[in-house]
Every structure is written in structure tokens, then in C-alpha cells.
GROMACS .gro file of C-alpha atoms in nm:
model
  467
    1MET     CA    1   0.144   4.910  -4.498
    2LYS     CA    2   0.504   4.786  -4.519
    3ILE     CA    3   0.570   4.533  -4.203
    4ASN     CA    4   0.936   4.488  -4.100
    5PHE     CA    5   0.907   4.142  -4.064
    6SER     CA    6   1.195   4.041  -3.904
    7ILE     CA    7   0.959   4.312  -3.595
    8PHE     CA    8   0.695   4.103  -3.607
    9SER     CA    9   0.851   3.707  -3.630
   10VAL     CA   10   0.964   3.848  -3.309
   11ILE     CA   11   0.665   3.989  -3.165
   12LEU     CA   12   0.490   3.658  -3.267
   13MET     CA   13   0.768   3.461  -3.104
   14VAL     CA   14   0.730   3.586  -2.821
   15LEU     CA   15   0.377   3.557  -2.844
   16PHE     CA   16   0.380   3.222  -2.872
   17SER     CA   17   0.679   3.188  -2.610
   18ASN     CA   18   0.441   3.324  -2.353
   19ILE     CA   19   0.150   3.101  -2.461
   20SER     CA   20   0.306   2.818  -2.424
   21GLY     CA   21   0.514   2.878  -2.118
   22GLN     CA   22   0.067   2.922  -1.924
   23ALA     CA   23   0.047   2.579  -2.125
   24ARG     CA   24   0.341   2.428  -1.917
   25ILE     CA   25   0.255   2.652  -1.612
   26LEU     CA   26  -0.079   2.476  -1.653
   27ASP     CA   27  -0.005   2.114  -1.769
   28ASP     CA   28   0.256   2.191  -1.421
   29GLN     CA   29  -0.040   2.255  -1.231
   30ALA     CA   30  -0.289   1.976  -1.362
   31SER     CA   31  -0.021   1.714  -1.307
   32LEU     CA   32  -0.019   1.848  -0.931
   33ARG     CA   33  -0.415   1.783  -0.862
   34TRP     CA   34  -0.505   1.524  -0.667
   35LYS     CA   35  -0.852   1.436  -0.610
   36ALA     CA   36  -0.845   1.317  -0.286
   37GLY     CA   37  -1.160   1.203  -0.048
   38VAL     CA   38  -1.175   1.153   0.369
   39SER     CA   39  -1.429   0.971   0.603
   40LYS     CA   40  -1.383   0.805   0.941
   41ILE     CA   41  -1.690   0.610   1.159
   42ASP     CA   42  -1.668   0.599   1.536
   43ILE     CA   43  -1.639   0.198   1.597
   44THR     CA   44  -1.660   0.235   2.032
   45PRO     CA   45  -1.881  -0.086   2.120
   46LYS     CA   46  -2.158  -0.042   2.217
   47GLU     CA   47  -2.109  -0.297   2.530
   48PRO     CA   48  -1.818  -0.379   2.670
   49ILE     CA   49  -1.593  -0.592   2.546
   50TRP     CA   50  -1.328  -0.760   2.621
   51LEU     CA   51  -1.016  -0.567   2.545
   52ALA     CA   52  -0.705  -0.656   2.320
   53GLY     CA   53  -0.295  -0.710   2.350
   54TYR     CA   54  -0.227  -0.849   2.730
   55GLY     CA   55  -0.323  -1.180   2.815
   56GLY     CA   56  -0.337  -1.112   3.223
   57ARG     CA   57  -0.686  -0.922   3.208
   58ASP     CA   58  -0.950  -1.143   3.313
   59HIS     CA   59  -1.302  -0.926   3.212
   60PRO     CA   60  -1.430  -0.680   2.962
   61PHE     CA   61  -1.364  -0.290   2.938
   62ASP     CA   62  -1.523  -0.122   3.230
   63GLU     CA   63  -1.461   0.230   3.096
   64VAL     CA   64  -1.428   0.419   2.829
   65ILE     CA   65  -1.201   0.677   2.788
   66HIS     CA   66  -1.291   0.837   2.466
   67PRO     CA   67  -1.402   0.719   2.147
   68ILE     CA   68  -1.200   0.546   1.909
   69TRP     CA   69  -1.273   0.533   1.463
   70ILE     CA   70  -1.166   0.383   1.181
   71LYS     CA   71  -1.074   0.679   0.942
   72ALA     CA   72  -0.969   0.651   0.533
   73LEU     CA   73  -0.783   0.846   0.307
   74ALA     CA   74  -0.892   0.782  -0.082
   75LEU     CA   75  -0.679   0.894  -0.360
   76GLU     CA   76  -0.646   0.953  -0.685
   77ASP     CA   77  -0.445   1.076  -0.954
   78ALA     CA   78  -0.412   1.298  -1.201
   79SER     CA   79  -0.455   0.961  -1.496
   80GLY     CA   80  -0.752   0.817  -1.219
   81LYS     CA   81  -0.577   0.583  -1.079
   82GLN     CA   82  -0.666   0.564  -0.723
   83ALA     CA   83  -0.604   0.429  -0.388
   84VAL     CA   84  -0.712   0.341  -0.039
   85LEU     CA   85  -0.572   0.437   0.353
   86ILE     CA   86  -0.718   0.308   0.608
   87THR     CA   87  -0.652   0.348   0.970
   88ALA     CA   88  -0.750   0.205   1.275
   89ASP     CA   89  -0.738   0.276   1.633
   90LEU     CA   90  -0.722  -0.153   1.708
   91LEU     CA   91  -0.395  -0.442   1.797
   92ALA     CA   92  -0.423  -0.561   1.478
   93MET     CA   93  -0.681  -0.675   1.190
   94PRO     CA   94  -0.621  -1.057   1.115
   95LYS     CA   95  -0.599  -1.239   0.762
   96ALA     CA   96  -0.877  -1.367   0.740
   97LEU     CA   97  -1.082  -1.017   0.882
   98SER     CA   98  -0.874  -0.804   0.624
   99ASP     CA   99  -0.913  -1.066   0.331
  100ARG     CA  100  -1.237  -1.020   0.305
  101ILE     CA  101  -1.209  -0.629   0.345
  102ARG     CA  102  -1.004  -0.594   0.085
  103LEU     CA  103  -1.278  -0.892  -0.158
  104GLY     CA  104  -1.490  -0.648  -0.076
  105LEU     CA  105  -1.341  -0.343  -0.124
  106LYS     CA  106  -1.231  -0.483  -0.511
  107GLU     CA  107  -1.575  -0.591  -0.603
  108ARG     CA  108  -1.697  -0.229  -0.505
  109HIS     CA  109  -1.466  -0.009  -0.662
  110GLY     CA  110  -1.211  -0.235  -0.819
  111LEU     CA  111  -0.890  -0.194  -0.595
  112SER     CA  112  -0.646  -0.445  -0.591
  113GLU     CA  113  -0.478  -0.551  -0.292
  114ALA     CA  114  -0.173  -0.306  -0.426
  115GLN     CA  115  -0.343  -0.081  -0.392
  116ILE     CA  116  -0.565  -0.082  -0.025
  117ILE     CA  117  -0.324  -0.017   0.304
  118ILE     CA  118  -0.541  -0.160   0.558
  119ASN     CA  119  -0.307  -0.015   0.918
  120SER     CA  120  -0.345  -0.078   1.313
  121SER     CA  121  -0.219   0.160   1.534
  122HIS     CA  122  -0.185  -0.150   1.759
  123SER     CA  123  -0.360   0.003   2.064
  124HIS     CA  124  -0.348  -0.242   2.406
  125SER     CA  125  -0.661  -0.089   2.501
  126GLY     CA  126  -0.911  -0.177   2.158
  127PRO     CA  127  -1.094  -0.426   2.139
  128VAL     CA  128  -1.064  -0.806   2.044
  129LEU     CA  129  -1.051  -0.928   1.702
  130GLU     CA  130  -1.149  -1.265   1.588
  131ASN     CA  131  -0.896  -1.513   1.490
  132SER     CA  132  -0.647  -1.259   1.659
  133LEU     CA  133  -0.395  -1.414   1.932
  134SER     CA  134  -0.708  -1.601   2.049
  135ASP     CA  135  -0.527  -1.850   2.285
  136ILE     CA  136  -0.436  -1.499   2.492
  137TYR     CA  137  -0.759  -1.472   2.620
  138PRO     CA  138  -0.950  -1.710   2.844
  139MET     CA  139  -1.340  -1.567   2.715
  140ASN     CA  140  -1.590  -1.768   2.733
  141GLU     CA  141  -1.818  -1.807   2.442
  142ALA     CA  142  -2.104  -1.558   2.498
  143GLN     CA  143  -1.789  -1.348   2.480
  144LYS     CA  144  -1.605  -1.479   2.181
  145GLN     CA  145  -2.002  -1.462   1.987
  146GLN     CA  146  -1.988  -1.109   2.130
  147VAL     CA  147  -1.633  -1.103   1.927
  148SER     CA  148  -1.731  -1.248   1.667
  149HIS     CA  149  -2.087  -1.021   1.625
  150TYR     CA  150  -1.800  -0.674   1.659
  151SER     CA  151  -1.547  -0.780   1.424
  152ASP     CA  152  -1.809  -0.847   1.108
  153ALA     CA  153  -1.949  -0.529   1.147
  154LEU     CA  154  -1.613  -0.418   1.197
  155VAL     CA  155  -1.578  -0.571   0.873
  156ASP     CA  156  -1.931  -0.397   0.703
  157SER     CA  157  -1.822  -0.068   0.828
  158MET     CA  158  -1.443  -0.065   0.675
  159ILE     CA  159  -1.589  -0.131   0.331
  160ARG     CA  160  -1.853   0.126   0.449
  161LEU     CA  161  -1.619   0.361   0.486
  162VAL     CA  162  -1.418   0.356   0.228
  163ASP     CA  163  -1.750   0.333  -0.011
  164GLU     CA  164  -1.783   0.782   0.133
  165ALA     CA  165  -1.445   0.824   0.178
  166PHE     CA  166  -1.423   0.822  -0.247
  167GLY     CA  167  -1.752   0.951  -0.269
  168ALA     CA  168  -1.611   1.265  -0.135
  169LEU     CA  169  -1.301   1.266  -0.382
  170ARG     CA  170  -1.286   1.654  -0.481
  171PRO     CA  171  -1.047   1.814  -0.589
  172ALA     CA  172  -0.643   1.879  -0.313
  173HIS     CA  173  -0.296   1.864  -0.277
  174LEU     CA  174  -0.084   1.730  -0.134
  175TYR     CA  175   0.263   1.741   0.042
  176VAL     CA  176   0.458   1.523   0.287
  177GLU     CA  177   0.727   1.597   0.526
  178ASN     CA  178   0.919   1.347   0.803
  179GLY     CA  179   0.930   1.515   1.251
  180VAL     CA  180   1.114   1.406   1.503
  181THR     CA  181   1.009   1.297   1.847
  182ARG     CA  182   1.243   1.101   2.111
  183PHE     CA  183   0.993   0.951   2.382
  184GLN     CA  184   1.009   0.572   2.219
  185VAL     CA  185   1.264   0.339   2.384
  186ASN     CA  186   1.373   0.037   2.253
  187ARG     CA  187   1.286  -0.243   2.508
  188ARG     CA  188   1.421  -0.514   2.438
  189ASN     CA  189   1.785  -0.286   2.561
  190ASN     CA  190   1.645  -0.051   2.829
  191PRO     CA  191   1.454  -0.292   3.082
  192GLU     CA  192   1.166  -0.086   3.229
  193ASN     CA  193   1.166  -0.148   3.585
  194GLN     CA  194   1.591  -0.014   3.515
  195LEU     CA  195   1.485   0.321   3.366
  196GLU     CA  196   1.566   0.561   3.647
  197SER     CA  197   1.887   0.471   3.695
  198ILE     CA  198   2.017   0.427   3.268
  199ALA     CA  199   2.194   0.784   3.215
  200ASP     CA  200   2.220   0.640   2.824
  201LEU     CA  201   1.975   0.453   2.667
  202LYS     CA  202   2.065   0.260   2.387
  203GLY     CA  203   1.922   0.142   2.038
  204PRO     CA  204   1.837   0.081   1.792
  205ASN     CA  205   1.567   0.375   1.720
  206ASP     CA  206   1.391   0.566   1.465
  207TYR     CA  207   1.264   0.845   1.574
  208ALA     CA  208   1.132   0.953   1.236
  209VAL     CA  209   0.715   1.083   1.262
  210PRO     CA  210   0.669   1.122   0.837
  211VAL     CA  211   0.322   1.362   0.817
  212ILE     CA  212   0.116   1.356   0.496
  213ARG     CA  213  -0.076   1.679   0.459
  214VAL     CA  214  -0.432   1.716   0.156
  215ASN     CA  215  -0.517   2.076   0.182
  216GLU     CA  216  -0.854   2.111  -0.054
  217GLU     CA  217  -0.786   2.349  -0.314
  218GLY     CA  218  -0.872   2.632  -0.073
  219GLY     CA  219  -0.586   2.591   0.079
  220ASP     CA  220  -0.813   2.443   0.394
  221ILE     CA  221  -0.630   2.117   0.557
  222MET     CA  222  -0.903   1.844   0.470
  223ALA     CA  223  -0.660   1.534   0.591
  224ILE     CA  224  -0.317   1.553   0.805
  225VAL     CA  225  -0.114   1.163   0.827
  226PHE     CA  226   0.082   1.095   1.059
  227GLY     CA  227   0.261   0.785   1.245
  228TYR     CA  228   0.558   0.689   1.410
  229ALA     CA  229   0.763   0.335   1.529
  230CYS     CA  230   0.605   0.270   1.926
  231HIS     CA  231   0.400   0.061   2.124
  232PRO     CA  232   0.045   0.221   2.228
  233THR     CA  233   0.093   0.026   2.601
  234VAL     CA  234   0.069   0.362   2.783
  235LEU     CA  235  -0.229   0.231   2.902
  236GLY     CA  236  -0.299  -0.147   3.030
  237ASP     CA  237  -0.606  -0.140   3.255
  238TYR     CA  238  -0.946  -0.150   3.171
  239ARG     CA  239  -1.038   0.117   2.995
  240LEU     CA  240  -1.126   0.152   2.665
  241SER     CA  241  -0.896   0.419   2.378
  242GLY     CA  242  -0.681   0.460   2.195
  243ASP     CA  243  -0.407   0.487   2.389
  244TYR     CA  244  -0.133   0.768   2.283
  245PRO     CA  245  -0.202   0.726   1.881
  246GLY     CA  246  -0.574   0.821   2.027
  247PHE     CA  247  -0.444   1.146   2.151
  248ALA     CA  248  -0.264   1.242   1.987
  249GLN     CA  249  -0.512   1.225   1.680
  250ILE     CA  250  -0.823   1.425   1.871
  251GLU     CA  251  -0.561   1.697   2.012
  252LEU     CA  252  -0.463   1.729   1.595
  253GLU     CA  253  -0.839   1.747   1.466
  254LYS     CA  254  -0.892   2.012   1.782
  255ASN     CA  255  -0.612   2.219   1.683
  256TYR     CA  256  -0.722   2.167   1.279
  257PRO     CA  257  -1.076   2.273   1.279
  258GLY     CA  258  -1.312   2.045   0.958
  259ALA     CA  259  -0.915   1.808   0.971
  260THR     CA  260  -0.946   1.414   1.008
  261ALA     CA  261  -0.624   1.319   1.179
  262LEU     CA  262  -0.499   0.971   1.043
  263PHE     CA  263  -0.262   0.757   1.239
  264PHE     CA  264  -0.003   0.503   1.123
  265GLN     CA  265   0.210   0.235   1.320
  266GLY     CA  266   0.550   0.198   1.214
  267ALA     CA  267   0.809  -0.050   1.172
  268GLY     CA  268   0.725   0.039   1.605
  269ALA     CA  269   0.769  -0.419   1.771
  270ASP     CA  270   1.038  -0.376   1.972
  271GLN     CA  271   0.974  -0.005   2.117
  272ASN     CA  272   0.786   0.128   2.414
  273PRO     CA  273   0.657   0.493   2.561
  274LEU     CA  274   0.859   0.541   2.859
  275PRO     CA  275   0.788   0.554   3.124
  276ARG     CA  276   0.431   0.481   3.123
  277ARG     CA  277   0.104   0.288   3.293
  278THR     CA  278  -0.062   0.657   3.359
  279ILE     CA  279  -0.382   0.827   3.109
  280PHE     CA  280  -0.212   1.164   3.158
  281LEU     CA  281   0.125   0.986   3.021
  282ALA     CA  282  -0.097   0.889   2.748
  283GLN     CA  283  -0.219   1.241   2.699
  284GLN     CA  284   0.119   1.410   2.716
  285TYR     CA  285   0.307   1.141   2.473
  286GLY     CA  286  -0.024   1.224   2.249
  287LYS     CA  287   0.060   1.603   2.321
  288SER     CA  288   0.488   1.538   2.164
  289LEU     CA  289   0.334   1.423   1.884
  290ALA     CA  290   0.093   1.591   1.827
  291ALA     CA  291   0.321   1.869   1.849
  292ALA     CA  292   0.585   1.701   1.657
  293VAL     CA  293   0.317   1.672   1.378
  294ASP     CA  294   0.232   2.046   1.357
  295ARG     CA  295   0.627   2.162   1.397
  296VAL     CA  296   0.591   2.000   1.053
  297LEU     CA  297   0.324   2.168   0.869
  298SER     CA  298   0.426   2.424   0.983
  299GLU     CA  299   0.726   2.450   0.805
  300ASP     CA  300   0.771   2.397   0.377
  301MET     CA  301   0.644   2.063   0.288
  302ARG     CA  302   0.730   1.844  -0.043
  303GLN     CA  303   0.465   1.894  -0.310
  304LEU     CA  304   0.397   1.597  -0.455
  305GLU     CA  305   0.283   1.492  -0.806
  306ALA     CA  306  -0.022   1.352  -0.835
  307SER     CA  307   0.086   0.955  -0.971
  308ILE     CA  308   0.002   0.688  -0.797
  309HIS     CA  309   0.183   0.328  -0.806
  310THR     CA  310   0.132   0.083  -0.625
  311ALA     CA  311   0.271  -0.277  -0.619
  312TYR     CA  312   0.166  -0.619  -0.346
  313SER     CA  313   0.317  -0.920  -0.296
  314GLU     CA  314   0.305  -1.235  -0.053
  315VAL     CA  315   0.677  -1.358   0.086
  316ASP     CA  316   0.664  -1.776   0.187
  317LEU     CA  317   0.877  -1.693   0.492
  318ALA     CA  318   0.964  -1.994   0.621
  319LEU     CA  319   0.883  -2.136   0.999
  320ALA     CA  320   1.245  -2.325   1.200
  321THR     CA  321   1.114  -2.672   1.318
  322PRO     CA  322   0.828  -2.718   1.523
  323PRO     CA  323   0.885  -2.908   1.897
  324SER     CA  324   0.850  -3.218   1.919
  325MET     CA  325   0.530  -3.432   2.020
  326GLU     CA  326   0.750  -3.488   2.345
  327ALA     CA  327   0.862  -3.175   2.371
  328LEU     CA  328   0.516  -3.016   2.324
  329SER     CA  329   0.411  -3.253   2.649
  330LYS     CA  330   0.643  -3.173   2.890
  331PHE     CA  331   0.604  -2.786   2.816
  332ILE     CA  332   0.205  -2.871   2.861
  333ALA     CA  333   0.298  -3.003   3.215
  334SER     CA  334   0.574  -2.705   3.379
  335SER     CA  335   0.335  -2.419   3.163
  336SER     CA  336   0.027  -2.220   3.235
  337GLY     CA  337  -0.172  -1.917   3.099
  338TYR     CA  338  -0.153  -1.901   2.737
  339GLN     CA  339   0.144  -2.071   2.707
  340LYS     CA  340  -0.066  -2.422   2.839
  341ARG     CA  341  -0.391  -2.319   2.608
  342TRP     CA  342  -0.146  -2.306   2.272
  343ALA     CA  343   0.097  -2.606   2.333
  344THR     CA  344  -0.251  -2.790   2.423
  345ARG     CA  345  -0.396  -2.740   2.121
  346MET     CA  346  -0.023  -2.742   1.897
  347ASN     CA  347  -0.029  -3.143   2.099
  348GLU     CA  348  -0.463  -3.207   2.027
  349GLU     CA  349  -0.359  -3.051   1.601
  350ARG     CA  350  -0.073  -3.297   1.588
  351THR     CA  351  -0.296  -3.599   1.722
  352ASN     CA  352  -0.575  -3.539   1.451
  353GLY     CA  353  -0.322  -3.573   1.234
  354THR     CA  354  -0.297  -3.217   1.162
  355GLU     CA  355   0.081  -3.053   0.971
  356PRO     CA  356   0.197  -2.777   1.196
  357MET     CA  357   0.191  -2.459   0.846
  358LYS     CA  358   0.574  -2.448   0.771
  359SER     CA  359   0.571  -2.107   0.601
  360TYR     CA  360   0.381  -1.815   0.602
  361PRO     CA  361   0.227  -1.581   0.282
  362PHE     CA  362   0.360  -1.224   0.421
  363PRO     CA  363   0.268  -0.934   0.232
  364VAL     CA  364   0.512  -0.626   0.107
  365GLN     CA  365   0.422  -0.348  -0.002
  366VAL     CA  366   0.566  -0.010  -0.146
  367TRP     CA  367   0.312   0.279  -0.311
  368LYS     CA  368   0.522   0.567  -0.442
  369LEU     CA  369   0.266   0.870  -0.461
  370GLY     CA  370   0.485   1.094  -0.684
  371ASP     CA  371   0.752   1.091  -0.582
  372GLN     CA  372   0.675   0.943  -0.203
  373PRO     CA  373   0.780   0.632  -0.127
  374ILE     CA  374   0.570   0.409   0.160
  375MET     CA  375   0.653   0.087   0.232
  376THR     CA  376   0.463  -0.185   0.400
  377LEU     CA  377   0.546  -0.466   0.666
  378GLY     CA  378   0.257  -0.686   0.813
  379GLY     CA  379   0.290  -0.808   1.134
  380GLU     CA  380   0.485  -0.616   1.492
  381THR     CA  381   0.780  -0.514   1.266
  382VAL     CA  382   1.079  -0.448   1.488
  383ILE     CA  383   1.255  -0.142   1.413
  384SER     CA  384   1.547  -0.290   1.258
  385TYR     CA  385   1.333  -0.313   0.888
  386ALA     CA  386   1.285   0.078   0.913
  387ILE     CA  387   1.644   0.109   0.979
  388GLU     CA  388   1.744  -0.088   0.665
  389LEU     CA  389   1.496   0.014   0.413
  390LYS     CA  390   1.585   0.381   0.467
  391LYS     CA  391   1.976   0.286   0.515
  392ILE     CA  392   1.857   0.127   0.105
  393PHE     CA  393   1.567   0.372  -0.015
  394GLY     CA  394   1.676   0.635   0.186
  395PRO     CA  395   1.611   0.797   0.499
  396ASP     CA  396   1.302   1.004   0.404
  397ILE     CA  397   1.101   0.675   0.279
  398PHE     CA  398   0.758   0.646   0.489
  399VAL     CA  399   0.802   0.248   0.626
  400MET     CA  400   0.477   0.109   0.767
  401GLY     CA  401   0.414  -0.247   1.026
  402TYR     CA  402   0.129  -0.364   1.094
  403SER     CA  403  -0.069  -0.336   0.785
  404ASN     CA  404  -0.275  -0.535   0.576
  405ASP     CA  405  -0.208  -0.915   0.789
  406VAL     CA  406  -0.074  -0.938   1.213
  407MET     CA  407   0.001  -1.233   1.183
  408ALA     CA  408   0.301  -1.210   1.431
  409TYR     CA  409   0.617  -1.046   1.555
  410ILE     CA  410   0.844  -0.982   1.229
  411PRO     CA  411   1.226  -0.938   1.437
  412SER     CA  412   1.533  -0.974   1.256
  413THR     CA  413   1.798  -1.144   1.233
  414THR     CA  414   1.971  -1.077   1.565
  415ILE     CA  415   1.642  -1.039   1.707
  416LEU     CA  416   1.564  -1.356   1.584
  417ARG     CA  417   1.963  -1.540   1.745
  418GLU     CA  418   1.918  -1.340   2.100
  419GLY     CA  419   1.598  -1.491   2.138
  420GLY     CA  420   1.361  -1.336   2.410
  421TYR     CA  421   0.997  -1.212   2.354
  422GLU     CA  422   1.002  -1.046   1.992
  423GLY     CA  423   1.216  -1.356   1.864
  424ALA     CA  424   1.109  -1.694   2.073
  425SER     CA  425   0.826  -1.697   2.244
  426SER     CA  426   0.588  -1.421   2.098
  427GLN     CA  427   0.515  -1.703   1.819
  428MET     CA  428   0.271  -1.890   2.111
  429VAL     CA  429   0.096  -1.511   2.171
  430TYR     CA  430  -0.042  -1.568   1.790
  431GLY     CA  431  -0.021  -1.939   1.771
  432LEU     CA  432   0.271  -2.009   1.525
  433PRO     CA  433   0.375  -2.329   1.615
  434SER     CA  434   0.766  -2.240   1.594
  435THR     CA  435   0.977  -1.939   1.548
  436TRP     CA  436   1.046  -1.745   1.229
  437ALA     CA  437   1.378  -1.943   1.016
  438SER     CA  438   1.623  -1.743   1.015
  439ASN     CA  439   1.640  -1.629   0.686
  440ILE     CA  440   1.326  -1.412   0.666
  441GLU     CA  441   1.501  -1.069   0.731
  442ILE     CA  442   1.669  -1.142   0.382
  443ASP     CA  443   1.414  -1.258   0.190
  444ILE     CA  444   1.134  -0.970   0.289
  445LEU     CA  445   1.429  -0.716   0.214
  446HIS     CA  446   1.452  -0.858  -0.136
  447GLU     CA  447   1.147  -0.815  -0.237
  448PHE     CA  448   1.126  -0.456  -0.101
  449LEU     CA  449   1.439  -0.458  -0.338
  450ARG     CA  450   1.207  -0.639  -0.646
  451LEU     CA  451   0.833  -0.466  -0.587
  452ALA     CA  452   1.058  -0.097  -0.515
  453ASP     CA  453   1.187  -0.161  -0.899
  454GLN     CA  454   0.811  -0.248  -0.988
  455VAL     CA  455   0.657   0.151  -0.918
  456GLY     CA  456   0.988   0.341  -1.013
  457VAL     CA  457   1.189   0.371  -0.611
  458SER     CA  458   1.506   0.388  -0.646
  459ARG     CA  459   1.723   0.226  -0.414
  460LEU     CA  460   2.057   0.466  -0.260
  461GLU     CA  461   2.367   0.392  -0.494
  462SER     CA  462   2.556   0.302  -0.131
  463SER     CA  463   2.307   0.064  -0.047
  464LEU     CA  464   2.533  -0.294  -0.058
  465ILE     CA  465   2.197  -0.554  -0.050
  466PRO     CA  466   2.220  -0.754  -0.354
  467ASP     CA  467   1.985  -0.820  -0.614
   0.00000   0.00000   0.00000
């Protein structure tokens, strides 16, 4: 039998091409295959405890509106690299507790600081934590001990939470997109008591609702990660809750049975939900946020390749010159409440020879999940940082404030110059000896440029920020 070798060659080429094509498809599918695990732990105090965020309260909470939670999303990429996002229905995570949690996770899972994000929702209706805004709460010794015990238990729960999330790792797919909702109001430029008469609200604002959808291989939604940049200060009484982020998570978990909803706070330090002060408004804003997330989940979302790149550093942010001893003495004589407690403590420390701190190690972090950049900042970060970062790296990046360590408000250069609560007096709330130096914004942005280069996040060509 004669064989037509030219035809045979073509057949072989087609077969080889089909096999190679199938291999490429399989490779592509493998590159999209994440492992993800999710967990949640109820951290509702078992007995009344002092609520965080307001200096005007004078006793512990007396009612629970709904339980509060810590939640974790553990991720593993195609190469085996891992990372974990922890979210909490709490006001803020102070450095002492955050360091204990991250050290525990390093010992148990080998995770570096770069691979861990701890984000607090900033609910003003959650429990006080140890070493956080200590001067503003007029607690007695028994109440302080209660806070200390709760904080110790929280550290243990956080580590157990992450253990459970990594223990639940299974094949998954990740998708991302930004939504939008508009109940945040810039509180510096729109006085709350004049809101009804203001026809044109002033900014700056960032209405983005970043969303990460985590699907199991069968297609069911395992986790919904979403954020917004706005203070959870709808409620301010003696009832414990997660405020509007708590209601948003409840709504999404009701709409998507079997899914865990994790909320992260953005750069919302100068943004308030207005109007406010009723539980019905908290529910309304929660449902509005959930609806924005639901719309994103219902439309096409960008699928992420299974790769994790992370970078972390602590910028030495300079503080301004503290007030003189004479100025402190005068302030003690004329002030009251937490301001008097702050000035008295500052005076005593300096009298005893303790030098005021001159700088603070501020945490800056960049994740790149597939091609999705996530940028986190410590402290109560004002909205201008999200706006500036999006000018540099693009409008689709995700920005988290209130991450890893919340030590003070982080004002922009403009707000530092203007002063007011976010720019000046809030430093007393956090117990720092003075305001920030004028160069902190540029120092933070430059550090983001450096970390972004490490993980391969490109800046826009139109960016005006120099190296």
C-alpha cells in the first residue's frame, strides 16, 4: 500500500495542533484555578462591655441589635503561595493586638506581614479594644479589665479563624469588579445640621463599591468580599451592632445562601452616612450597599488568574513638634473630658522624663491578585488617598483604609493645612503627642510607588508623581 506522505503529514500536524490546543486550554484553566477557604466567628460579647468610637458614652451597651463577626478569606494561588484577608465588625485594630495576631499567624502558617490584611469596618457600635483610644473612655478598673480579657480572647479567635479558613481550602475561581452607591457625604464640606438646605453636596468623594466574588468549582458562590468608604456612624447609642456594614452583610448572606459576606472599610475617614441616627437608616444604607454588590454579582465580572504577589512596609511618618509644657498646663486648666485626660497624661509622661514620640511606623501594603491591585493603608485614611492612588494606578484599583494598625487619622496635605478635627484635634483622641508633619502624604504615596514596582503594578502614563 502506498502512503501519501504529504496528506499524512497534514493529518499529523492537525492532530498535534489539536492536542497542543487542548493542552493550552488545560494550562489556561489551571492558571485560573485558585484554592480558597472561608470562615467566620461570632465575637458578640457575652456580657455588656463599653462600646467604641464615641467619647460621650458613660456606660456599657444594654442591647444587641445583631451579632458581630470576624471573618477570613484564605487564598492559595497556582504556585502554592498563600494570603489571608481578615475583616472585623470592630472600630479599629490597634498595633499591639495586630502585631500579636500577625506573629501568631507567622508561627502557625508561615505568613509574612505582607500576606496578611486585617481590616476593621470601623463600626462605632462594637466593643472597645485594649490600647485603642484609651483617653476618651471614662472606664473604671473593672471595665478596663473586661476590655483586656475581651481583647485577649479576640486574638485567640482571630488565629483560630485563620486556621479554619486554611483548613477549608478547596478549588475556586475569583472574579472582580467595581460597583457604585452614593450615601457617603463629605462631612468636612457639608455640615450635618445644614444638610436639608444644601442643594449641591460638595466633595471630594469616592463612591466605588469594590467586589470580589469567590466561586466554588461547581459555580456556587463561596464568598463575597466588598467594600465602601464611609464611617459606620449611623448609630451612636448603647446598642451593639455592625452598623450599616453589618446590615449589608446580613442582606447579602440572606440573598446568597451558603455564601459568606466580608465587608472591608475604604478610605472613609472624612465621609459620613447622612442623614443618620436611626436603625431604619442603618438598614437602608446596608440594603443600598448590598444592592450595589448584587448588581455587580449579576453582571459580567473579570476573572482573575491564580497568582498572588504581596508587599508590605512601614513608613516612618514624622510628627510635628509637640506643645510645650507651658501650653499643656494652660490646656489642662481650660479643657475637660478626654482632652483634659490626654493633656494630663502628656504632662505626666514628660515630667517623668518620657520623650514624646517623633514619628510612627505607618503600615503600607500592596496585593496583586491576578491583575487586580489592592492597596491598604493603616489609620483612619481620608478619601483623598483613594483618589490620588487611583490617579496614579488607575480607577479600578481597590483601596482599603483601617488596615493592620489604626493609630490616628491620616489627613491629606490640604486637610493638615486646614486643620479641624481630622487634621488636628483627632490626634488627641488617639493619644498622639502632636499632629502629623506636613510631608506625610507624599511620603505615603512614594512608598506605594516603591511597593507597586515590587509586585508588578504599573502606574498610569499620565501620573504626575515622580519616583
